[in-house]
Amino acid sequence: MKKILYLACLTTGLIISDAAPAQLLKKIKDKVNKTVDKAVDKEAEKKTGIPTETSSTGNDNSSSNSSGKPTNKGGGGLTNTEPPDVKAQMAEAETAHGAKSYSDARFSLQQALMGVEIQLGRQILKSLPATVVSVPADTLQDKVMSTQWGWNNLSIQRVYRQGDKQLTITIGNNTLYSGLAMVYFGNAGMMEANNEKQNFKQVRVKGNKAIIQYDDSRGYTLMMQMGQTSLIVWECINFANEQEVMTAANTFDIDGIKKMMGEQ
Amino acid sequence: MKRIFIILLAAFFSMQVAGQDFTKDMTTAKSAYDAGKLEETHFALQQAMQEIDLIVGKEVLKLLPPKMDTLSINTRDDNVSANTGFIGTTIHRSYGTAANKADLTIISNSPMVSMLNTVLNTPMLGGMAGDANTKTVKVHGYKARLEKKPGSAEDKNDYELQIPLGSALITFAVDDCTDTQILAMANTIPLPQIAKLIQ
């Protein structure tokens, strides 16, 4: 049985090693052909002003995939709905409570809570700086997310971007995540990396305990515990060094955010 | 008789207190909102929601039968605890004695439970899938999972019934009984009315 397995492995290895250079050559050939075709088409388009065949067939292909199912080319998307009207929802909750329809009262209270959370999120977003280490905010990507489960799971997100440099700040209120973070904070032994290069360590952001992590594919991630249940995460892509990440994090008014989130 | 009267009086007053707390919380929420104090509004609203959960829990307890077959109610074990967040509200009642007990627990408004219910309702994930000790049954038209467990003696069995209801889970466990007995008992629980209250 073992012999057969070895034989199979050997054969597969031989096939792969044989096929690999051929595949590589084919790929290079295809790539060169594509580039040459594109260059020729562009030149022809410039001279004649008529779009070439290859570019038009490309568009046709995009409207349906191989299974014949049409691909969505666009739509109006969803319209923005205003967050729940807190005052109206509170009034409804009181009426429902008076009428002893507790399920409705609870629903209205949930809506009111969501309304308050979204307003609070917007207030926090407004308080964030417009630029961080000279990277401007991309306010189109501002996000406030709230779930119906009360204070848990309120997430506020802002992205700062310039070229390929990006900083994403997420302010979250989630007991589960912050609980996990606390495990890290509480267990200093975990911080002591045994590798030659330390990719994980404890730092302080304006006096608050935080952990910073570096990963070649993701860049720097800085996590700061805020009060009992909140957490701020900075994800920094293409930042020069740890110092730049810390300078960026220190630009934020942590105490202000803390106060708005009701943390001590 | 006197004891029952005192218990009833205490229950009445606790309901009154809950009612007052709700109004108080709503007043705080409204004034905090008008003053632009969002975090305070949030806290007061959450308190009001917990009050509602407590009231709902007590209403559910009122709906439950006073007896399960021959087992009588243990009012001391009646318990409602409200929690905002992942745990949700827990309503508990027990019947019978320590030797022969029936236990009813209702967890409502919990996102954790809705996740669990997805598992229970997906046969491939194992919840409703039948093995020798579990089977799917229906109580008042609601799908439920019945599990057989070893009882107090070799020839006796305990049974547990789990009824998923949206973001709520009803668990009913009876010591030393048969599946017919537990189902007969479960059918005396007014599930449609409870579902209306807790969902």
CSV table of C-alpha atoms in Angstrom, one decimal:
chain,number,residue,atom,x,y,z
A,1,MET,CA,0.0,0.0,0.0
A,2,LYS,CA,2.8,2.4,1.0
A,3,LYS,CA,4.7,1.5,-2.2
A,4,ILE,CA,1.7,2.4,-4.3
A,5,LEU,CA,1.4,5.8,-2.5
A,6,TYR,CA,5.1,6.6,-3.1
A,7,LEU,CA,4.7,5.7,-6.7
A,8,ALA,CA,1.7,7.9,-7.1
A,9,CYS,CA,3.4,10.8,-5.4
A,10,LEU,CA,6.5,10.3,-7.7
A,11,THR,CA,4.4,10.2,-10.9
A,12,THR,CA,2.4,13.3,-9.9
A,13,GLY,CA,5.7,15.1,-9.1
A,14,LEU,CA,7.1,14.2,-12.5
A,15,ILE,CA,4.0,15.3,-14.3
A,16,ILE,CA,4.0,18.7,-12.4
A,17,SER,CA,7.6,19.3,-13.0
A,18,ASP,CA,7.2,18.5,-16.7
A,19,ALA,CA,4.1,20.6,-17.0
A,20,ALA,CA,5.3,23.6,-15.1
A,21,PRO,CA,7.7,25.1,-17.6
A,22,ALA,CA,5.3,24.5,-20.4
A,23,GLN,CA,2.5,26.3,-18.5
A,24,LEU,CA,4.8,29.2,-17.6
A,25,LEU,CA,5.8,29.6,-21.3
A,26,LYS,CA,2.1,29.5,-22.4
A,27,LYS,CA,1.2,32.2,-19.8
A,28,ILE,CA,4.0,34.5,-20.9
A,29,LYS,CA,3.0,34.0,-24.5
A,30,ASP,CA,-0.6,34.8,-23.8
A,31,LYS,CA,0.4,37.9,-21.8
A,32,VAL,CA,2.6,39.2,-24.6
A,33,ASN,CA,-0.1,38.6,-27.2
A,34,LYS,CA,-2.7,40.5,-25.1
A,35,THR,CA,-0.4,43.5,-24.6
A,36,VAL,CA,0.5,43.6,-28.3
A,37,ASP,CA,-3.2,43.3,-29.3
A,38,LYS,CA,-4.2,46.1,-26.9
A,39,ALA,CA,-1.4,48.4,-28.1
A,40,VAL,CA,-2.4,47.8,-31.8
A,41,ASP,CA,-6.1,48.4,-31.0
A,42,LYS,CA,-5.4,51.6,-29.2
A,43,GLU,CA,-3.4,52.9,-32.1
A,44,ALA,CA,-6.1,51.9,-34.6
A,45,GLU,CA,-8.8,53.6,-32.4
A,46,LYS,CA,-6.7,56.8,-32.3
A,47,LYS,CA,-6.3,56.9,-36.0
A,48,THR,CA,-9.9,55.9,-37.1
A,49,GLY,CA,-11.9,57.1,-34.1
A,50,ILE,CA,-14.0,53.8,-34.3
A,51,PRO,CA,-13.9,51.4,-31.3
A,52,THR,CA,-12.2,48.2,-32.2
A,53,GLU,CA,-13.8,44.8,-32.3
A,54,THR,CA,-11.9,43.4,-29.3
A,55,SER,CA,-13.1,46.2,-26.9
A,56,SER,CA,-16.7,45.9,-28.0
A,57,THR,CA,-16.8,42.1,-27.7
A,58,GLY,CA,-15.3,42.5,-24.2
A,59,ASN,CA,-18.4,44.6,-23.2
A,60,ASP,CA,-20.8,42.0,-24.7
A,61,ASN,CA,-19.2,39.3,-22.6
A,62,SER,CA,-19.5,41.2,-19.4
A,63,SER,CA,-23.3,41.3,-19.7
A,64,SER,CA,-23.6,37.6,-19.1
A,65,ASN,CA,-21.4,35.0,-17.7
A,66,SER,CA,-20.7,31.4,-18.8
A,67,SER,CA,-23.9,30.0,-17.3
A,68,GLY,CA,-26.0,32.4,-19.3
A,69,LYS,CA,-27.2,34.3,-16.2
A,70,PRO,CA,-27.2,38.0,-16.8
A,71,THR,CA,-24.7,40.1,-14.8
A,72,ASN,CA,-26.1,43.1,-12.9
A,73,LYS,CA,-24.7,46.2,-14.6
A,74,GLY,CA,-26.0,48.7,-12.1
A,75,GLY,CA,-29.1,50.0,-10.4
A,76,GLY,CA,-30.2,52.9,-8.2
A,77,GLY,CA,-29.3,51.0,-5.1
A,78,LEU,CA,-31.2,51.5,-1.9
A,79,THR,CA,-32.3,54.9,-0.8
A,80,ASN,CA,-31.0,56.3,2.4
A,81,THR,CA,-33.6,56.0,5.1
A,82,GLU,CA,-33.5,58.5,7.9
A,83,PRO,CA,-32.7,56.9,11.3
A,84,PRO,CA,-35.7,56.3,13.5
A,85,ASP,CA,-37.3,59.4,15.0
A,86,VAL,CA,-36.4,59.0,18.6
A,87,LYS,CA,-39.1,61.3,20.0
A,88,ALA,CA,-41.9,59.7,18.0
A,89,GLN,CA,-40.6,56.2,19.0
A,90,MET,CA,-40.5,57.2,22.7
A,91,ALA,CA,-44.0,58.5,22.5
A,92,GLU,CA,-45.2,55.3,20.8
A,93,ALA,CA,-43.4,53.2,23.4
A,94,GLU,CA,-45.3,55.0,26.2
A,95,THR,CA,-48.7,54.6,24.4
A,96,ALA,CA,-48.0,50.9,23.8
A,97,HIS,CA,-47.0,50.5,27.5
A,98,GLY,CA,-50.2,52.2,28.6
A,99,ALA,CA,-52.2,49.9,26.4
A,100,LYS,CA,-50.4,46.9,27.8
A,101,SER,CA,-49.1,45.8,24.4
A,102,TYR,CA,-45.6,45.2,25.7
A,103,SER,CA,-44.2,43.6,22.5
A,104,ASP,CA,-45.0,46.9,20.6
A,105,ALA,CA,-43.5,49.0,23.4
A,106,ARG,CA,-40.3,46.9,23.3
A,107,PHE,CA,-40.1,47.3,19.5
A,108,SER,CA,-40.5,51.1,19.7
A,109,LEU,CA,-37.9,51.3,22.5
A,110,GLN,CA,-35.5,49.3,20.3
A,111,GLN,CA,-36.1,51.8,17.4
A,112,ALA,CA,-35.5,54.7,19.7
A,113,LEU,CA,-32.3,53.1,20.9
A,114,MET,CA,-31.1,52.6,17.3
A,115,GLY,CA,-31.9,56.3,16.6
A,116,VAL,CA,-29.9,57.5,19.5
A,117,GLU,CA,-27.0,55.2,18.6
A,118,ILE,CA,-26.9,56.5,15.0
A,119,GLN,CA,-27.0,60.1,16.2
A,120,LEU,CA,-24.3,59.4,18.6
A,121,GLY,CA,-22.2,57.7,15.9
A,122,ARG,CA,-22.6,60.7,13.7
A,123,GLN,CA,-21.6,63.1,16.5
A,124,ILE,CA,-18.4,61.0,17.1
A,125,LEU,CA,-17.6,61.0,13.3
A,126,LYS,CA,-18.0,64.8,13.3
A,127,SER,CA,-15.5,65.1,16.2
A,128,LEU,CA,-12.8,63.1,14.4
A,129,PRO,CA,-10.0,65.1,12.8
A,130,ALA,CA,-10.2,66.0,9.1
A,131,THR,CA,-6.6,64.9,8.4
A,132,VAL,CA,-4.3,62.5,10.2
A,133,VAL,CA,-0.6,62.6,9.5
A,134,SER,CA,-1.5,64.7,6.5
A,135,VAL,CA,-3.8,62.0,5.1
A,136,PRO,CA,-7.3,63.4,4.4
A,137,ALA,CA,-10.5,61.7,5.5
A,138,ASP,CA,-12.6,60.0,2.8
A,139,THR,CA,-15.9,61.0,4.3
A,140,LEU,CA,-17.9,59.1,1.7
A,141,GLN,CA,-16.8,55.9,3.5
A,142,ASP,CA,-18.0,57.1,6.9
A,143,LYS,CA,-20.1,54.4,8.5
A,144,VAL,CA,-22.3,54.1,11.6
A,145,MET,CA,-23.7,50.6,12.3
A,146,SER,CA,-26.1,49.7,15.0
A,147,THR,CA,-27.9,46.5,15.8
A,148,GLN,CA,-31.2,46.0,17.5
A,149,TRP,CA,-29.5,44.5,20.5
A,150,GLY,CA,-28.9,47.7,22.5
A,151,TRP,CA,-25.5,49.1,23.3
A,152,ASN,CA,-23.6,46.1,22.0
A,153,ASN,CA,-22.4,46.2,18.5
A,154,LEU,CA,-22.4,49.9,17.7
A,155,SER,CA,-19.6,50.4,15.2
A,156,ILE,CA,-18.4,53.7,13.9
A,157,GLN,CA,-15.9,53.7,11.0
A,158,ARG,CA,-13.9,56.3,9.2
A,159,VAL,CA,-11.3,55.9,6.4
A,160,TYR,CA,-8.4,58.3,5.7
A,161,ARG,CA,-6.7,57.7,2.4
A,162,GLN,CA,-4.1,59.2,0.1
A,163,GLY,CA,-2.6,57.2,-2.7
A,164,ASP,CA,-1.9,53.8,-1.3
A,165,LYS,CA,-1.6,55.0,2.3
A,166,GLN,CA,-4.7,54.3,4.3
A,167,LEU,CA,-5.8,54.5,7.9
A,168,THR,CA,-9.1,53.0,9.0
A,169,ILE,CA,-10.4,53.8,12.5
A,170,THR,CA,-13.2,51.6,13.9
A,171,ILE,CA,-14.7,52.6,17.2
A,172,GLY,CA,-16.8,49.7,18.5
A,173,ASN,CA,-18.9,48.8,21.4
A,174,ASN,CA,-19.0,45.1,21.7
A,175,THR,CA,-18.5,43.2,24.9
A,176,LEU,CA,-17.5,40.1,23.0
A,177,TYR,CA,-14.6,41.7,21.1
A,178,SER,CA,-13.4,43.8,23.9
A,179,GLY,CA,-13.6,40.7,26.1
A,180,LEU,CA,-11.2,39.1,23.7
A,181,ALA,CA,-8.9,42.1,23.7
A,182,MET,CA,-8.9,42.0,27.5
A,183,VAL,CA,-7.5,38.5,27.4
A,184,TYR,CA,-4.5,39.9,25.5
A,185,PHE,CA,-4.2,42.8,27.9
A,186,GLY,CA,-4.5,40.6,30.9
A,187,ASN,CA,-2.0,38.0,29.7
A,188,ALA,CA,1.4,39.8,29.4
A,189,GLY,CA,3.0,36.5,28.6
A,190,MET,CA,1.3,36.4,25.3
A,191,MET,CA,3.1,39.6,24.4
A,192,GLU,CA,6.5,38.2,24.6
A,193,ALA,CA,7.1,37.0,21.1
A,194,ASN,CA,9.7,34.3,20.8
A,195,ASN,CA,10.5,35.2,17.2
A,196,GLU,CA,13.6,37.1,16.2
A,197,LYS,CA,11.4,40.0,15.2
A,198,GLN,CA,8.7,41.1,17.5
A,199,ASN,CA,5.4,41.6,15.7
A,200,PHE,CA,3.2,42.1,18.7
A,201,LYS,CA,3.6,44.4,21.7
A,202,GLN,CA,1.9,46.5,24.3
A,203,VAL,CA,1.9,50.2,24.0
A,204,ARG,CA,0.0,53.2,25.4
A,205,VAL,CA,-2.1,55.7,23.5
A,206,LYS,CA,-2.6,58.8,25.5
A,207,GLY,CA,-2.2,56.8,28.7
A,208,ASN,CA,-4.6,54.0,27.6
A,209,LYS,CA,-3.4,50.4,27.2
A,210,ALA,CA,-3.2,49.3,23.7
A,211,ILE,CA,-1.6,46.5,21.6
A,212,ILE,CA,0.1,47.0,18.3
A,213,GLN,CA,0.6,44.3,15.7
A,214,TYR,CA,2.5,44.2,12.4
A,215,ASP,CA,1.8,41.9,9.5
A,216,ASP,CA,3.5,42.3,6.1
A,217,SER,CA,0.2,41.7,4.2
A,218,ARG,CA,-2.1,43.8,6.5
A,219,GLY,CA,0.3,46.5,7.8
A,220,TYR,CA,-0.1,47.9,11.3
A,221,THR,CA,-3.1,47.2,13.5
A,222,LEU,CA,-3.4,49.1,16.8
A,223,MET,CA,-6.1,48.1,19.3
A,224,MET,CA,-7.0,50.2,22.3
A,225,GLN,CA,-9.3,49.2,25.0
A,226,MET,CA,-11.6,52.0,26.1
A,227,GLY,CA,-13.5,51.8,29.4
A,228,GLN,CA,-15.5,48.7,30.1
A,229,THR,CA,-16.8,47.6,26.7
A,230,SER,CA,-15.5,49.8,24.0
A,231,LEU,CA,-12.6,49.3,21.6
A,232,ILE,CA,-10.8,51.5,19.1
A,233,VAL,CA,-9.0,49.8,16.2
A,234,TRP,CA,-6.6,51.6,13.8
A,235,GLU,CA,-5.6,49.7,10.7
A,236,CYS,CA,-2.7,51.4,9.0
A,237,ILE,CA,-1.7,50.3,5.5
A,238,ASN,CA,1.6,51.5,4.0
A,239,PHE,CA,2.7,53.5,7.1
A,240,ALA,CA,6.5,54.0,7.3
A,241,ASN,CA,7.0,52.8,10.9
A,242,GLU,CA,5.5,52.2,14.3
A,243,GLN,CA,6.2,55.8,15.2
A,244,GLU,CA,4.0,57.1,12.4
A,245,VAL,CA,1.2,54.8,13.5
A,246,MET,CA,1.5,56.1,17.1
A,247,THR,CA,1.5,59.8,15.9
A,248,ALA,CA,-1.6,59.1,13.9
A,249,ALA,CA,-3.4,57.5,16.8
A,250,ASN,CA,-2.4,60.3,19.2
A,251,THR,CA,-4.1,62.8,16.8
A,252,PHE,CA,-7.5,61.5,17.9
A,253,ASP,CA,-9.3,63.1,20.9
A,254,ILE,CA,-9.6,59.8,22.9
A,255,ASP,CA,-11.1,61.5,26.0
A,256,GLY,CA,-13.7,63.2,23.9
A,257,ILE,CA,-14.7,59.9,22.3
A,258,LYS,CA,-14.7,58.1,25.6
A,259,LYS,CA,-17.0,60.8,27.1
A,260,MET,CA,-19.4,60.5,24.2
A,261,MET,CA,-19.5,56.7,24.5
A,262,GLY,CA,-20.3,57.1,28.2
A,263,GLU,CA,-17.1,55.2,29.2
A,264,GLN,CA,-15.2,56.1,32.3
B,1,MET,CA,-54.0,31.3,52.8
B,2,LYS,CA,-52.3,34.2,54.5
B,3,ARG,CA,-49.1,33.4,52.7
B,4,ILE,CA,-50.7,33.3,49.3
B,5,PHE,CA,-52.3,36.7,50.1
B,6,ILE,CA,-48.9,38.1,51.1
B,7,ILE,CA,-47.3,36.7,47.9
B,8,LEU,CA,-50.0,38.1,45.8
B,9,LEU,CA,-49.7,41.5,47.5
B,10,ALA,CA,-45.9,41.5,47.0
B,11,ALA,CA,-46.4,40.6,43.3
B,12,PHE,CA,-48.9,43.4,42.9
B,13,PHE,CA,-46.6,46.0,44.4
B,14,SER,CA,-43.6,44.8,42.4
B,15,MET,CA,-45.6,45.2,39.3
B,16,GLN,CA,-46.6,48.7,40.4
B,17,VAL,CA,-42.9,49.5,41.1
B,18,ALA,CA,-42.0,48.2,37.6
B,19,GLY,CA,-44.7,50.4,36.1
B,20,GLN,CA,-43.5,53.4,37.9
B,21,ASP,CA,-39.9,52.8,36.9
B,22,PHE,CA,-40.8,52.6,33.3
B,23,THR,CA,-42.5,56.0,33.5
B,24,LYS,CA,-39.5,57.4,35.4
B,25,ASP,CA,-37.1,56.0,32.9
B,26,MET,CA,-39.0,57.4,30.0
B,27,THR,CA,-39.2,60.9,31.6
B,28,THR,CA,-35.4,60.8,32.2
B,29,ALA,CA,-34.9,59.6,28.6
B,30,LYS,CA,-37.0,62.4,27.2
B,31,SER,CA,-35.4,65.2,29.2
B,32,ALA,CA,-31.9,63.9,28.5
B,33,TYR,CA,-32.7,63.7,24.8
B,34,ASP,CA,-34.0,67.3,24.8
B,35,ALA,CA,-30.8,68.4,26.5
B,36,GLY,CA,-28.7,66.6,23.8
B,37,LYS,CA,-27.3,64.1,26.2
B,38,LEU,CA,-27.3,61.1,24.0
B,39,GLU,CA,-25.5,58.7,26.2
B,40,GLU,CA,-27.8,59.4,29.1
B,41,THR,CA,-30.9,59.0,26.8
B,42,HIS,CA,-29.5,55.7,25.8
B,43,PHE,CA,-29.0,54.4,29.3
B,44,ALA,CA,-32.5,55.5,30.4
B,45,LEU,CA,-34.1,53.9,27.3
B,46,GLN,CA,-32.2,50.7,28.0
B,47,GLN,CA,-33.5,50.7,31.6
B,48,ALA,CA,-37.0,51.2,30.3
B,49,MET,CA,-36.5,48.2,28.0
B,50,GLN,CA,-35.4,46.1,30.9
B,51,GLU,CA,-38.6,47.1,32.7
B,52,ILE,CA,-40.6,46.0,29.8
B,53,ASP,CA,-38.8,42.7,29.7
B,54,LEU,CA,-39.5,42.2,33.4
B,55,ILE,CA,-43.2,42.9,32.9
B,56,VAL,CA,-43.4,40.6,29.9
B,57,GLY,CA,-41.7,37.9,32.0
B,58,LYS,CA,-44.2,38.3,34.8
B,59,GLU,CA,-47.1,38.2,32.2
B,60,VAL,CA,-45.7,35.0,30.8
B,61,LEU,CA,-45.5,33.4,34.3
B,62,LYS,CA,-49.2,34.3,34.8
B,63,LEU,CA,-50.0,32.4,31.6
B,64,LEU,CA,-48.3,29.2,32.7
B,65,PRO,CA,-50.5,26.4,34.1
B,66,PRO,CA,-50.6,26.2,37.9
B,67,LYS,CA,-50.0,22.4,37.7
B,68,MET,CA,-48.1,20.0,35.5
B,69,ASP,CA,-50.0,16.7,35.6
B,70,THR,CA,-49.7,15.9,39.3
B,71,LEU,CA,-46.7,18.2,39.9
B,72,SER,CA,-47.6,21.4,41.7
B,73,ILE,CA,-46.1,24.8,41.2
B,74,ASN,CA,-43.0,26.1,43.2
B,75,THR,CA,-43.7,29.8,43.4
B,76,ARG,CA,-40.5,30.4,45.2
B,77,ASP,CA,-38.6,29.3,42.1
B,78,ASP,CA,-40.4,31.8,39.8
B,79,ASN,CA,-37.8,34.1,38.4
B,80,VAL,CA,-37.5,36.7,35.7
B,81,SER,CA,-34.2,38.3,34.9
B,82,ALA,CA,-33.8,40.9,32.2
B,83,ASN,CA,-30.5,41.6,30.5
B,84,THR,CA,-29.7,43.9,27.6
B,85,GLY,CA,-27.3,42.4,25.2
B,86,PHE,CA,-26.3,38.9,24.4
B,87,ILE,CA,-28.0,37.0,27.2
B,88,GLY,CA,-31.5,38.3,26.8
B,89,THR,CA,-34.4,37.8,29.3
B,90,THR,CA,-34.7,34.6,31.3
B,91,ILE,CA,-38.0,33.4,32.7
B,92,HIS,CA,-38.0,30.4,34.9
B,93,ARG,CA,-40.6,28.2,36.7
B,94,SER,CA,-40.4,24.8,38.3
B,95,TYR,CA,-43.0,22.2,39.3
B,96,GLY,CA,-42.9,19.3,41.7
B,97,THR,CA,-40.3,18.2,44.3
B,98,ALA,CA,-36.6,17.7,44.1
B,99,ALA,CA,-37.2,13.9,43.4
B,100,ASN,CA,-39.6,14.5,40.6
B,101,LYS,CA,-39.3,17.9,39.0
B,102,ALA,CA,-40.4,19.7,35.9
B,103,ASP,CA,-38.4,22.8,34.9
B,104,LEU,CA,-39.4,25.4,32.4
B,105,THR,CA,-36.9,28.0,31.2
B,106,ILE,CA,-37.7,30.6,28.5
B,107,ILE,CA,-34.8,32.7,27.1
B,108,SER,CA,-36.0,35.5,24.9
B,109,ASN,CA,-34.6,38.5,23.0
B,110,SER,CA,-31.2,37.0,22.7
B,111,PRO,CA,-29.2,37.0,19.5
B,112,MET,CA,-27.2,34.1,20.8
B,113,VAL,CA,-30.5,32.1,20.9
B,114,SER,CA,-31.4,33.0,17.4
B,115,MET,CA,-28.0,31.6,16.3
B,116,LEU,CA,-28.7,28.5,18.3
B,117,ASN,CA,-32.1,28.2,16.7
B,118,THR,CA,-30.5,28.3,13.3
B,119,VAL,CA,-28.5,25.3,14.3
B,120,LEU,CA,-31.4,23.5,15.8
B,121,ASN,CA,-33.5,24.1,12.6
B,122,THR,CA,-30.8,22.9,10.2
B,123,PRO,CA,-30.8,19.1,10.1
B,124,MET,CA,-27.3,19.0,8.6
B,125,LEU,CA,-25.9,20.9,11.5
B,126,GLY,CA,-27.1,18.2,13.8
B,127,GLY,CA,-29.8,19.9,15.9
B,128,MET,CA,-32.9,18.2,14.5
B,129,ALA,CA,-31.1,15.3,13.0
B,130,GLY,CA,-32.2,12.1,14.6
B,131,ASP,CA,-30.0,9.9,16.7
B,132,ALA,CA,-31.1,7.2,19.1
B,133,ASN,CA,-31.9,9.7,21.8
B,134,THR,CA,-33.4,12.6,20.0
B,135,LYS,CA,-36.4,13.1,17.9
B,136,THR,CA,-38.3,16.0,16.3
B,137,VAL,CA,-41.8,16.5,17.7
B,138,LYS,CA,-44.6,19.1,17.4
B,139,VAL,CA,-46.1,21.0,20.3
B,140,HIS,CA,-49.0,23.3,19.5
B,141,GLY,CA,-47.8,23.2,15.9
B,142,TYR,CA,-44.3,24.4,16.8
B,143,LYS,CA,-41.4,22.2,15.8
B,144,ALA,CA,-39.4,21.0,18.9
B,145,ARG,CA,-36.5,18.7,19.7
B,146,LEU,CA,-37.1,16.0,22.3
B,147,GLU,CA,-34.1,14.4,24.0
B,148,LYS,CA,-33.9,11.4,26.2
B,149,LYS,CA,-31.5,11.3,29.1
B,150,PRO,CA,-30.7,8.7,31.7
B,151,GLY,CA,-33.0,9.1,34.7
B,152,SER,CA,-32.7,8.4,38.5
B,153,ALA,CA,-32.8,4.6,38.0
B,154,GLU,CA,-31.7,2.3,35.3
B,155,ASP,CA,-35.2,1.8,34.0
B,156,LYS,CA,-36.2,5.5,34.2
B,157,ASN,CA,-35.5,8.4,31.8
B,158,ASP,CA,-35.4,12.1,32.0
B,159,TYR,CA,-36.7,14.1,29.0
B,160,GLU,CA,-35.9,17.5,27.7
B,161,LEU,CA,-37.9,19.4,25.1
B,162,GLN,CA,-36.4,22.4,23.2
B,163,ILE,CA,-38.7,24.7,21.3
B,164,PRO,CA,-37.1,27.4,19.2
B,165,LEU,CA,-39.2,30.5,18.7
B,166,GLY,CA,-37.4,33.3,16.7
B,167,SER,CA,-35.0,34.9,19.1
B,168,ALA,CA,-36.4,32.9,22.0
B,169,LEU,CA,-35.8,29.4,23.2
B,170,ILE,CA,-38.2,27.4,25.5
B,171,THR,CA,-36.6,24.5,27.4
B,172,PHE,CA,-38.8,22.1,29.3
B,173,ALA,CA,-37.2,19.3,31.3
B,174,VAL,CA,-39.0,16.6,33.3
B,175,ASP,CA,-37.4,14.0,35.5
B,176,ASP,CA,-38.4,10.4,35.4
B,177,CYS,CA,-41.1,10.3,32.8
B,178,THR,CA,-42.0,9.0,29.4
B,179,ASP,CA,-42.1,10.9,26.1
B,180,THR,CA,-45.9,10.7,26.1
B,181,GLN,CA,-46.0,12.3,29.6
B,182,ILE,CA,-43.7,15.2,28.8
B,183,LEU,CA,-45.6,15.9,25.5
B,184,ALA,CA,-48.9,15.9,27.3
B,185,MET,CA,-47.5,18.3,29.9
B,186,ALA,CA,-45.9,20.5,27.2
B,187,ASN,CA,-49.3,20.8,25.5
B,188,THR,CA,-50.7,22.4,28.5
B,189,ILE,CA,-48.3,25.4,28.1
B,190,PRO,CA,-50.1,28.1,26.1
B,191,LEU,CA,-47.3,28.5,23.5
B,192,PRO,CA,-49.2,30.7,21.0
B,193,GLN,CA,-50.0,33.3,23.7
B,194,ILE,CA,-46.4,33.2,25.0
B,195,ALA,CA,-45.0,33.6,21.5
B,196,LYS,CA,-47.2,36.7,21.0
B,197,LEU,CA,-45.8,38.2,24.2
B,198,ILE,CA,-42.2,37.5,23.8
B,199,GLN,CA,-41.7,38.1,20.1
